[in-house]
XYZ file of C-alpha atoms in Angstrom:
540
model
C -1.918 -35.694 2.418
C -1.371 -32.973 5.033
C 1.162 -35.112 7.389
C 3.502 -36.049 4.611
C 4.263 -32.100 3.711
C 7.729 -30.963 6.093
C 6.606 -30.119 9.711
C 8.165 -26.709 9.949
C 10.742 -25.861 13.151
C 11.507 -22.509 14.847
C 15.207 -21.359 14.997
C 17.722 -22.204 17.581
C 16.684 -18.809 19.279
C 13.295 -20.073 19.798
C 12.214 -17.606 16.589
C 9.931 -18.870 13.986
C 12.183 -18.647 10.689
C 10.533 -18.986 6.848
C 12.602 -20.456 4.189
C 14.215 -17.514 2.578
C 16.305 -18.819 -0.121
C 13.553 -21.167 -2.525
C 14.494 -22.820 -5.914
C 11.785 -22.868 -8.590
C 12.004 -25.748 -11.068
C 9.441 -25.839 -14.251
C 8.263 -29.595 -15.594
C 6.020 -29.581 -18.176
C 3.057 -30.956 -15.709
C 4.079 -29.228 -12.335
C 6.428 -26.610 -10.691
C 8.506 -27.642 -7.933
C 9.109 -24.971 -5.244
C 12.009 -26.093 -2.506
C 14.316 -24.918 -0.427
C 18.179 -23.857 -1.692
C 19.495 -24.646 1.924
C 17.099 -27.458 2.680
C 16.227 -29.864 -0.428
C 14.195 -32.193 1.538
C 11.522 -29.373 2.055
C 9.421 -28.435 -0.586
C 5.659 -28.789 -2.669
C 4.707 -28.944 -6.272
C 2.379 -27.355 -7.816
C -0.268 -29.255 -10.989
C 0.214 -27.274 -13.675
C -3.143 -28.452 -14.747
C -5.531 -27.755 -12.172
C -2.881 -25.938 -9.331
C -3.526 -28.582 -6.633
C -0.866 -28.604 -4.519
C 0.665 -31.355 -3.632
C 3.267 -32.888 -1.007
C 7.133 -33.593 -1.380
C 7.880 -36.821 -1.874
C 10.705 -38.845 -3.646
C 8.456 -39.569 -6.446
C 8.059 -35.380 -7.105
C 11.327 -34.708 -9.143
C 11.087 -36.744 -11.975
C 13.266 -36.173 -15.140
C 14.674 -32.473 -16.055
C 13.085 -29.502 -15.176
C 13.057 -27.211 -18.576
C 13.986 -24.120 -16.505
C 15.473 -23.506 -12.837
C 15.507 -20.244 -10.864
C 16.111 -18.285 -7.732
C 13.174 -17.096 -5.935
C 12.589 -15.641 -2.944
C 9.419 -16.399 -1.721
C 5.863 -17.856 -2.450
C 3.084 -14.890 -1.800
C 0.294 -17.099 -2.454
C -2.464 -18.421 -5.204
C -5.556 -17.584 -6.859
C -7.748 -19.448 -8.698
C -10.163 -17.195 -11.848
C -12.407 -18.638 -14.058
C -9.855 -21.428 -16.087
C -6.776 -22.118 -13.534
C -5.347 -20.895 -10.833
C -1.605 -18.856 -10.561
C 0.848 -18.851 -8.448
C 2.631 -15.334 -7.218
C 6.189 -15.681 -6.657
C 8.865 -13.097 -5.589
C 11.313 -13.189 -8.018
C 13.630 -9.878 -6.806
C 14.480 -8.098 -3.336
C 16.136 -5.782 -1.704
C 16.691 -4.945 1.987
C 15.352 -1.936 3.507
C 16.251 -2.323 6.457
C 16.188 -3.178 10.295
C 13.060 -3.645 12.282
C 14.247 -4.084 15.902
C 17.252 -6.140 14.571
C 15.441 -8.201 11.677
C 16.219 -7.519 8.081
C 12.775 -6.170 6.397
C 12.990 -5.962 2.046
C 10.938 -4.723 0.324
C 9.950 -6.250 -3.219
C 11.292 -4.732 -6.536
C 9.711 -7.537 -8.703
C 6.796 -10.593 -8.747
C 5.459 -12.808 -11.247
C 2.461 -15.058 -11.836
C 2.831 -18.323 -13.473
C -0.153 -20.285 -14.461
C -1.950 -23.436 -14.475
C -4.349 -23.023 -16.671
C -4.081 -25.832 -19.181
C -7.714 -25.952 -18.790
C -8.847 -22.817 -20.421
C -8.524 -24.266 -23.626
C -11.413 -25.846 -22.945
C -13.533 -23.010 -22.176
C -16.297 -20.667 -24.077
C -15.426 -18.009 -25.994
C -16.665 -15.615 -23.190
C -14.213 -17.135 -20.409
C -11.745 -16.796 -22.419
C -12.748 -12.803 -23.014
C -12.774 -12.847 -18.990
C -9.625 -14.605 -18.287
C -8.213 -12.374 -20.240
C -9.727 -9.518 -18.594
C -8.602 -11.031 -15.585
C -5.020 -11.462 -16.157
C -4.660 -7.717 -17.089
C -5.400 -7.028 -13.682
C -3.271 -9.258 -12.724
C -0.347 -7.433 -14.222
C -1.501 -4.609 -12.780
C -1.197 -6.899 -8.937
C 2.844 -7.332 -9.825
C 3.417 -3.538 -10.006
C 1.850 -3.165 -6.706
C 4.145 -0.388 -4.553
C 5.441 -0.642 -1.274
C 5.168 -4.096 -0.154
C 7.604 -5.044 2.615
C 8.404 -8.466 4.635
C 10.726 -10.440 6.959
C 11.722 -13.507 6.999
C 12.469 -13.116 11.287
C 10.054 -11.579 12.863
C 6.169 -10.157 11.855
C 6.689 -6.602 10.966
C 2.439 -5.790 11.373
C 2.398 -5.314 14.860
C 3.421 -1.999 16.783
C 6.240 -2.515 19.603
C 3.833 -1.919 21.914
C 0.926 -4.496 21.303
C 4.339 -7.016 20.167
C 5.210 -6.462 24.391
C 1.663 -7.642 25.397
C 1.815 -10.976 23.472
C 2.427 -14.140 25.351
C 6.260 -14.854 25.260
C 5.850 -17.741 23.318
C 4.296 -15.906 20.609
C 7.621 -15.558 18.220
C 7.585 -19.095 18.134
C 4.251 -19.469 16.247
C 4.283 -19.428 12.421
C 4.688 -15.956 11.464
C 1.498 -15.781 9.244
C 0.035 -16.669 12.494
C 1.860 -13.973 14.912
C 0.601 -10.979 12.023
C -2.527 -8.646 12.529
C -4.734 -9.630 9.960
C -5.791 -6.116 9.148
C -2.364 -5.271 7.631
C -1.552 -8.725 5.584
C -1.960 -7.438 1.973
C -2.122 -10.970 0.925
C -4.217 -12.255 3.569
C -6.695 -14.110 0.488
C -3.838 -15.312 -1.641
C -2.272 -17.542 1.827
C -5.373 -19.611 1.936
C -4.642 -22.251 0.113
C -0.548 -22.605 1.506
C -2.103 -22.776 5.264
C -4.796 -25.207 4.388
C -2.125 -27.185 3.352
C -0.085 -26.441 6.576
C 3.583 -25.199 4.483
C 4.169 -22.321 7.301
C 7.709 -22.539 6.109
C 6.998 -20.733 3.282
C 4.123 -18.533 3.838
C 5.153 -15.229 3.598
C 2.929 -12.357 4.909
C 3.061 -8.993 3.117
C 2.627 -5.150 4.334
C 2.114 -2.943 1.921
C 2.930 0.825 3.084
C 6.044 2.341 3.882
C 9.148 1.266 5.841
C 12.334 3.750 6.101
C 15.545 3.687 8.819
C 17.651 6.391 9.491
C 21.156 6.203 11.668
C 21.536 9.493 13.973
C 24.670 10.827 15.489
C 23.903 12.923 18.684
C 26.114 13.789 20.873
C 28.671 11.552 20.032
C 25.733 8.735 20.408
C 24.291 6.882 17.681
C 21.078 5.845 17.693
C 17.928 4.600 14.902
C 14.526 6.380 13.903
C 12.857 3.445 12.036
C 8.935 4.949 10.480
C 6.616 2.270 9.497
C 3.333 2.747 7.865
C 1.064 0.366 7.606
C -2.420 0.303 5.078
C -5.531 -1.688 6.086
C -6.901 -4.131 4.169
C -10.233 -3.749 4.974
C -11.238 -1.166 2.374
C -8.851 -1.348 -0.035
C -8.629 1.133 -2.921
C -7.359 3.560 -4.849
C -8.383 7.545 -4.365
C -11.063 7.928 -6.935
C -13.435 5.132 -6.023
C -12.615 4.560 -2.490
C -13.319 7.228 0.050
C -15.219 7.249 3.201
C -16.759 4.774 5.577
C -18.577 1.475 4.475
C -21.092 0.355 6.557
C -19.299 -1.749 8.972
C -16.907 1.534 9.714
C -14.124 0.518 7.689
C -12.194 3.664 6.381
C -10.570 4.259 3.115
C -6.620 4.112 3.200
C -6.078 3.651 6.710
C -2.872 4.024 7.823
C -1.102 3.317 10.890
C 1.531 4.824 11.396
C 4.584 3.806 14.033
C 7.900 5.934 14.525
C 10.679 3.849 16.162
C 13.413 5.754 18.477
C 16.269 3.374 19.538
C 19.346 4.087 21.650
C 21.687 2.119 24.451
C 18.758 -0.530 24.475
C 16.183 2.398 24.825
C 13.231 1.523 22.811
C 10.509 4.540 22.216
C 7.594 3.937 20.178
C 4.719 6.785 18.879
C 1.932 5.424 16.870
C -0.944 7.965 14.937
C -3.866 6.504 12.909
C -4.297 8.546 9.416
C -7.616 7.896 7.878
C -10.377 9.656 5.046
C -12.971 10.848 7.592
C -16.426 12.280 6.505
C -16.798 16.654 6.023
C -16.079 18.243 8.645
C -19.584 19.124 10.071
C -20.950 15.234 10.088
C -17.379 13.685 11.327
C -17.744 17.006 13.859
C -21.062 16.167 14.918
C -20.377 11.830 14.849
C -17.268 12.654 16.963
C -19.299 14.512 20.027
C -21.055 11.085 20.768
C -17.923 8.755 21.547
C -16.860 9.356 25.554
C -12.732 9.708 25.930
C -12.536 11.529 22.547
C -11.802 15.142 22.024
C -12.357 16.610 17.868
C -10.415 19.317 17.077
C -11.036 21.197 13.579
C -7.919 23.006 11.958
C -8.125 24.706 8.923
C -4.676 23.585 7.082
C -5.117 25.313 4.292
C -5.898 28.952 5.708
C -3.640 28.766 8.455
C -0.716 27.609 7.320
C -0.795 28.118 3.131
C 1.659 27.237 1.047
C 4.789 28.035 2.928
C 4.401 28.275 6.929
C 4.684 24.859 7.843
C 5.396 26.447 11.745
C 2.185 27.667 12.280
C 1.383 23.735 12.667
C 2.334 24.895 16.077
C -1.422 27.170 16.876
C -2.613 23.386 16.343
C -0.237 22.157 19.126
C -1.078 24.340 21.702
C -4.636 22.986 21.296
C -4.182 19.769 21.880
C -0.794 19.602 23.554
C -1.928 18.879 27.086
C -3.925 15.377 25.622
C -0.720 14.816 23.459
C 1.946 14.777 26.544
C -0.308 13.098 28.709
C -0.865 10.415 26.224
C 2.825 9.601 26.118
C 4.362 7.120 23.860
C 5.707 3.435 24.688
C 9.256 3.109 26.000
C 11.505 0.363 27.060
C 14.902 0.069 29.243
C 17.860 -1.565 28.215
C 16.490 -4.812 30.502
C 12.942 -4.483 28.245
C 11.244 -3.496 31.188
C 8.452 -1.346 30.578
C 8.979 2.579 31.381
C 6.122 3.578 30.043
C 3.316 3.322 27.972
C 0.848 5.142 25.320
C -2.411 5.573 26.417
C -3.947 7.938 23.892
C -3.642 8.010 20.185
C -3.834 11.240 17.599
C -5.826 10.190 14.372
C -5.392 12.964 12.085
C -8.332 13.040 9.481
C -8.130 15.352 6.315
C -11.100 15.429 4.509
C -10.180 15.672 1.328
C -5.920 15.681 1.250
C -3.737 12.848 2.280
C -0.812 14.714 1.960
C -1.559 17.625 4.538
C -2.356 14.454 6.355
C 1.580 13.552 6.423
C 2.738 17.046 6.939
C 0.539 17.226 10.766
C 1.564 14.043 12.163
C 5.144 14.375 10.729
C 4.931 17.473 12.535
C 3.470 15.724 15.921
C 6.327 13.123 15.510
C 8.887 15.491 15.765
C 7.363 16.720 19.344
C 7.165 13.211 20.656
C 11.134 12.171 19.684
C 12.346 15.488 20.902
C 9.877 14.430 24.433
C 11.598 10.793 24.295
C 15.374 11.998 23.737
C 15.012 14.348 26.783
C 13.511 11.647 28.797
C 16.720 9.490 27.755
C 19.185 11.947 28.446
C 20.852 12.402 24.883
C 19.069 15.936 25.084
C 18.741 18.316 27.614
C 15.208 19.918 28.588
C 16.068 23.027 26.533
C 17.495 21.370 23.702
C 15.311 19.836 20.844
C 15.815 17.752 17.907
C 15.665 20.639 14.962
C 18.575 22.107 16.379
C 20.663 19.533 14.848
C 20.323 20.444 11.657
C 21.971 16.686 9.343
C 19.812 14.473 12.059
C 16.932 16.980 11.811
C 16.977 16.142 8.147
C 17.287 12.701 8.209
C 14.476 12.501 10.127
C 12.528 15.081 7.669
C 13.308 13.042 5.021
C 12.277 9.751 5.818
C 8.823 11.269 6.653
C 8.689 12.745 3.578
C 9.936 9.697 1.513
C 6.851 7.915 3.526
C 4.444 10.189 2.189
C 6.065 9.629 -1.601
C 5.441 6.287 -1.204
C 1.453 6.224 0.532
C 0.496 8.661 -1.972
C 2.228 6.239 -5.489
C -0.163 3.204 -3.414
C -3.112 5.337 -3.136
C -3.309 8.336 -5.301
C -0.502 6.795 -8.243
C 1.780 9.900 -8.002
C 4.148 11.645 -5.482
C 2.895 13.065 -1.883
C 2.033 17.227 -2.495
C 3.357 19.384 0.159
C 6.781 17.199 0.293
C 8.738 20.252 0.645
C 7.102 21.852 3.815
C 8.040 18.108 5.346
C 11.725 17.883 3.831
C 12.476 21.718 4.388
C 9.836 23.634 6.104
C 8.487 25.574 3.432
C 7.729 25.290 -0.009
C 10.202 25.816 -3.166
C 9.543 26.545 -6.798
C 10.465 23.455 -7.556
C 7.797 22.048 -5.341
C 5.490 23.768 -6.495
C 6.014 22.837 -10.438
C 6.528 19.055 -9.524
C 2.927 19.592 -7.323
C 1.353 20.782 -10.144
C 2.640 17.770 -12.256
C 1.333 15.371 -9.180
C -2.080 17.039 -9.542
C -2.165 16.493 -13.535
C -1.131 13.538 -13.176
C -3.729 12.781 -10.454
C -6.289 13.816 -12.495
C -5.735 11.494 -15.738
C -5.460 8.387 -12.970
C -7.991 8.694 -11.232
C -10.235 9.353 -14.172
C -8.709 6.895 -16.775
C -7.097 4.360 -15.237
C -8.016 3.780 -11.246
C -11.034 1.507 -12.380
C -8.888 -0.634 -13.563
C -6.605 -0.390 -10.587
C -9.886 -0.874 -7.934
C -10.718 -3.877 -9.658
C -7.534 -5.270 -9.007
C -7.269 -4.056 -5.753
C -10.571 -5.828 -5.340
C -9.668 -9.542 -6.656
C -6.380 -9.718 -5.379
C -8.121 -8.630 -1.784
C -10.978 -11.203 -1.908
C -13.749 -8.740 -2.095
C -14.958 -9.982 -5.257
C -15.736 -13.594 -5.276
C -14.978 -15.607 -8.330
C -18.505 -17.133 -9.311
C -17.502 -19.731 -12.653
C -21.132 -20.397 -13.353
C -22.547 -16.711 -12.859
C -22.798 -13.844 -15.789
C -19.938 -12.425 -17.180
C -19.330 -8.622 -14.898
C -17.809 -7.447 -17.928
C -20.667 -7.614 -19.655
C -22.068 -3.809 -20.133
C -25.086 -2.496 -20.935
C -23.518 0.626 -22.222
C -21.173 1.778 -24.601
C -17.756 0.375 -23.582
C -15.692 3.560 -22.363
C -11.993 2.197 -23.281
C -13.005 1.684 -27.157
C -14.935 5.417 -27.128
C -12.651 7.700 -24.973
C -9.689 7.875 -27.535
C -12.176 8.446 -30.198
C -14.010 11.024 -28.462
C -10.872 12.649 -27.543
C -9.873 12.457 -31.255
C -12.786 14.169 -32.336
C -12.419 16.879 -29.925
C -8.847 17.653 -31.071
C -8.965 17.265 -34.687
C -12.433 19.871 -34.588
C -10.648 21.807 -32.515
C -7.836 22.372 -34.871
C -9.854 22.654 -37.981
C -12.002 24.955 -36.573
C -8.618 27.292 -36.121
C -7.693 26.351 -39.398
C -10.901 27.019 -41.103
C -11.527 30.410 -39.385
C -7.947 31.570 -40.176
C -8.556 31.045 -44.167
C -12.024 32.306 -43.846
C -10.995 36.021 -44.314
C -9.387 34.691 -47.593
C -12.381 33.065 -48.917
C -15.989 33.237 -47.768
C -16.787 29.352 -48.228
C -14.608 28.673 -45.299
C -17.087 30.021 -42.760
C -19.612 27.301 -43.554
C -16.609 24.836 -42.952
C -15.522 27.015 -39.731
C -19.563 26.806 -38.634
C -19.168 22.967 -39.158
C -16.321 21.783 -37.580
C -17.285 24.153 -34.557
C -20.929 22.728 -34.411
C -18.941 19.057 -34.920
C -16.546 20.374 -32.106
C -19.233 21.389 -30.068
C -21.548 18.670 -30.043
C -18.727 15.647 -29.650
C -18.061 17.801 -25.963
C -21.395 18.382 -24.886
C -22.056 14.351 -25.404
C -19.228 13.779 -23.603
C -20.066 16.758 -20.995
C -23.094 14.979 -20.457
C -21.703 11.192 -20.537
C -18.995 11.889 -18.300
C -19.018 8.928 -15.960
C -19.585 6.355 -18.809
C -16.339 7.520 -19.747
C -14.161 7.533 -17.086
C -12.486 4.581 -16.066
C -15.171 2.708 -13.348
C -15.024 -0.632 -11.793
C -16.549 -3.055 -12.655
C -16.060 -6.093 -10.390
C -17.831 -4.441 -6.637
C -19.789 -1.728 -6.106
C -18.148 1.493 -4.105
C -19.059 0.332 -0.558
C-alpha cells in the first residue's frame, strides 16, 4: 500500500515544498484530501474506521456532497469509537522567516469517523463525549504558526550547522522534535509516507517588524518557541518532572537582518524551582554562573531602568557570550557561545520584561558591529524603531501568557513604554481576575486537552473509564454551591434589614447566616474537589 501513495519531490531550488493549497471533498464513506494545483496527489480517508488509504483512480467515485478549501492536514487521532481528522480550514500570514512566508492559524476543525460508536456501551459513549469537548477546546488552541518553505523550529544558528542537504529532507523531518506541537497527531500521515502534506506546527509567538535607520532598512523578526515536553497550562503544570523537563519552556530567538547581515540572540525562559533549591541545584553544574534579582523590590511597578543594576552583574558573561552573525556571503562572523535562561519563580511575565530588556543590549551590540550605529549611539535613541521593537516584544508576551496562563501578559506597559500607566494597571488587575477564575474553573479541562492532543495520555479502549470519580462531581456542585452562597448572602442582608421592624426576622437572619455560613465552610474545606482538576494524567 505504501508505494502506490505520490512519492513527494523537493522544489526546483533544491527546497523541500508541502502542498499548500488542498481540496477537501466529503462522500458519504470517505473524505478525499488532494491537491488544488496537483490532482494526481492525494489520500482518502474511511469514514468508518479512519484508515487511510492511497490515491488511486478507483478513489473518486460519484459526487462528493460537499467540497472545500483547506489549507493543510495537522494530523489524526484515534479515542475510544473513531478516529478524527484535524484540518486547517483558515490562515493568515504573519510573516517572513529568513524569506519564507510563516501564517499563523485563525481556524481548525475535526471531522470524524466514527460510524462505529453507535455500536458502543452507554459508558463510551459518556467518554467520547467527554472526549470531543476537549477536543473543541484543541481547535481554539493560540499561537500556532507554520511554513510551507522552510522548518521554522530551529534557531539560525543550529539551521547553519546542518548538513547542506538538509532543506531537501521532508520538512517534518528537518524540525526539532521538542517544538512540533503536533508531533503525536503526524504519526499516522508518516507511517503512511504522505510528506507532502505533513505539516509541522509551533505553537508560541512569531512577530516581524521593518526598521528605517539611517536611511537603511532592515528586519527584527522574534520567535518564541514552547516545548512540548511538559505541556500545560499554569495551574497544574509548574516545575520539573523527573526526567528535568520544565513547565512552559520557551525559547526564545530575536532575528536582526540588514544588507545580507544576519544576527541571531537566543534566551531560554523556563518555571525554575524557589529560589534557595534552584540556588543551591545551580552551584553544582561547571560553566554556569546563578544570579538572584529581586524584580519585584528593585524595580516595582514603574522603573523598568533599574533592569540595568541586573546588567552590570552579568554583563561581562553576556558580551562575551556574543550572539550568531552572518555576512552577506553567509560566512560565519561569529557565533554564540553562552546562553541567558531567565527563570522567575513564580511570574512569566517579569520573565518577558528581563530578556526583552537583554535583547535590546544585544541588537544595539549587533547594529554597532554592522555599522548602521556608531559606538555611542544605541537603538532607544530612535524613538518609532525603538517602539517597534518594544512592541513586538510585548505583543510576544500577550500571546505566551493567552497559551499558558489564558489572559494577557502583566507588566506589558513597562515593555511597550518603560513604565507603567493607569491603564495598565486596571487591565492587570482584570488579567489577574481573570487568571484566577481559569486556573481554578476551567484549566483542568484545558490540561486534559493539552494532555491527549500531546500523547501523554494513552488511549486504553478496554481499561476503566478516567472519568469515573469517586467523589462528588465538581462541575454539577460548583454552580450550586455558588448559588447557595449568594442567595444566603443576600437574604441574610435582607432579613437583618427588616429585623428592626419585626423581631421574627432575627430567627430568619440567624438562619440564612448559619445556612450562609455552613455552605462556605464545606466548600472552605472541599476546595480542591471543586476546582477544575484533571483528570486524564497525574501532575508530573
Amino acid at each position: 500500500m505504501e508505494s502506490s501513495f505520490s512519492s513527494p519531490s523537493p522544489s526546483s531550488s533544491g527546497r523541500f515544498k508541502l502542498l499548500d493549497r488542498l481540496e477537501l471533498q466529503q462522500f458519504q464513506d470517505k473524505y478525499v484530501i488532494k491537491s488544488v494545483d496537483y490532482p494526481n496527489r492525494g489520500f482518502s480517508i474511511g469514514r468508518r474506521d479512519g484508515n487511510i488509504e492511497p490515491f488511486t483512480d478507483e478513489t473518486i467515485s460519484g459526487t462528493p456532497s460537499k467540497t472545500s478549501t483547506i489549507y493543510g492536514v495537522a494530523g489524526t487521532i484515534r479515542l475510544i469509537a473513531g478516529t478524527y481528522i484535524l484540518v486547517i480550514t483558515s490562515r493568515k500570514e504573519a510573516g517572513d522567516f529568513l524569506g519564507f512566508p510563516v501564517f499563523r492559524i485563525t481556524s481548525m476543525e475535526f471531522l470524524p469517523c466514527n460510524e462505529a460508536l453507535r455500536f458502543s456501551t452507554s459508558q463510551e459513549k459518556r467518554d467520547e463525549a467527554y472526549f470531543l469537548n476537549l477536543l473543541k477546546t484543541v481547535v481554539s488552541t493560540p499561537g500556532l504558526y507554520y511554513s510551507y518553505e522552510t522548518d521554522i523550529t530551529l534557531n539560525l544558528q543550529r539551521r547553519y550547522k546542518l548538513s547542506p542537504g538538509w532543506m531537501a529532507k521532508p520538512i517534518w523531518k528537518q524540525a526539532d522534535p521538542r517544538f512540533v506541537w503536533n508531533k503525536n497527531l503526524l504519526e499516522e500521515l508518516i507511517e503512511c509516507k504522505l510528506d507532502e502534506f505533513i505539516i509541522p506546527l509551533m505553537q508560541g509567538s512569531f512577530g516581524a517588524a521593518q526598521l528605517s535607520l539611517k536611511d537603511t532598512t532592515a528586519t527584527i523578526t522574534l520567535v518564541s518557541r514552547r516545548c512540548t515536553r511538559r505541556l500545560g497550562t499554569r495551574m497544574w503544570r509548574r516545575g520539573a518532572n523527573l526526567e528535568g523537563d520544565t513547565a512552559n519552556f520557551i525559547e526564545t530567538e530575536q532575528l536582526f537582518e540588514l544588507e545580507g547581515f544576519k544576527c541571531s540572540l537566543l534566551q531560554h525562559g523556563d518555571e525554575g524551582k524557589l529560589s534557595s533549591a534552584y540556588a543551591a541545584e545551580m552551584q553544582k553544574l561547571p560553566n554556569v554562573r546563578y544570579v538572584s534579582f529581586d524584580f519585584h523590590h528593585i524595580c516595582g511597578n514603574s522603573n523598568f531602568g533599574n533592569l540595568q543594576i541586573l546588567y552590570d552583574q552579568i554583563s561581562e558573561e553576556f558580551q562575551n557570550q556574543g550572539y550568531f552573525i552572518i555576512d552577506a556571503e553567509g560566512e560565519v562572523l561569529g557565533e554564540q557561545k553562552g546562553i541567558i535562561r531567565s527563570n522567575c519563580i513564580d511570574c512569566l511575565d517579569r520573565t518577558n520584561v528581563t530578556q526583552s530588556y537583554l535583547a535590546q543590549k544585544s541588537l544595539t551590540a549587533q547594529m554597532q558591529r554592522i555599522g548602521v550605529l556608531a559606538s555611542n549611539e544605541c537603538i532607544s535613541m530612535f524613538s518609532e524603531d525603538y517602539g517597534k521593537f518594544r512592541t513586538l516584544w510585548a505583543e510576544q508576551g500577550d500571546e505566551i501568557s493567552l497559551e499558558y496562563a489564558g489572559t494577557y501578559a502583566l507588566k506589558g506597559d513597562l515593555v511597550r513604554y518603560g513604565r507603567q500607566t493607569l491603564g495598565g494597571i486596571i487591565k492587570d488587575g482584570m488579567s489577574a481576575l481573570s487568571r484566577y477564575y481559569l486556573n481554578n474553573f476551567q484549566d483542568g479541562v484545558r490540561q486534559d486537552a493539552l494532555d491527549l492532543i500531546s500523547g501523554r495520555y494513552s488511549m486504553n479502549r478496554n481499561g476503566p473509564s478516567p472519568f469515573q470519580l469517586n467523589g462528588f462531581e465538581s462541575v454539577s456542585y460548583l454552580p450550586v454551591a455558588s448559588a447557595l452562597v449568594v442567595g444566603g448572602l443576600t437574604l441574610t442582608s435582607f432579613t437583618l434589614h427588616q429585623a428592626g421592624r419585626n423581631a421574627p426576622h432575627y430567627v430568619s437572619t440567624v438562619l440564612w447566616a448559619g445556612v450562609t455560613a455552613g455552605v462556605m465552610a464545606f466548600v472552605k474545606a472541599n476546595g480542591r474537589q471543586f476546582c477544575s482538576r484533571p483528570r486524564l494524567c497525574g501532575l508530573l
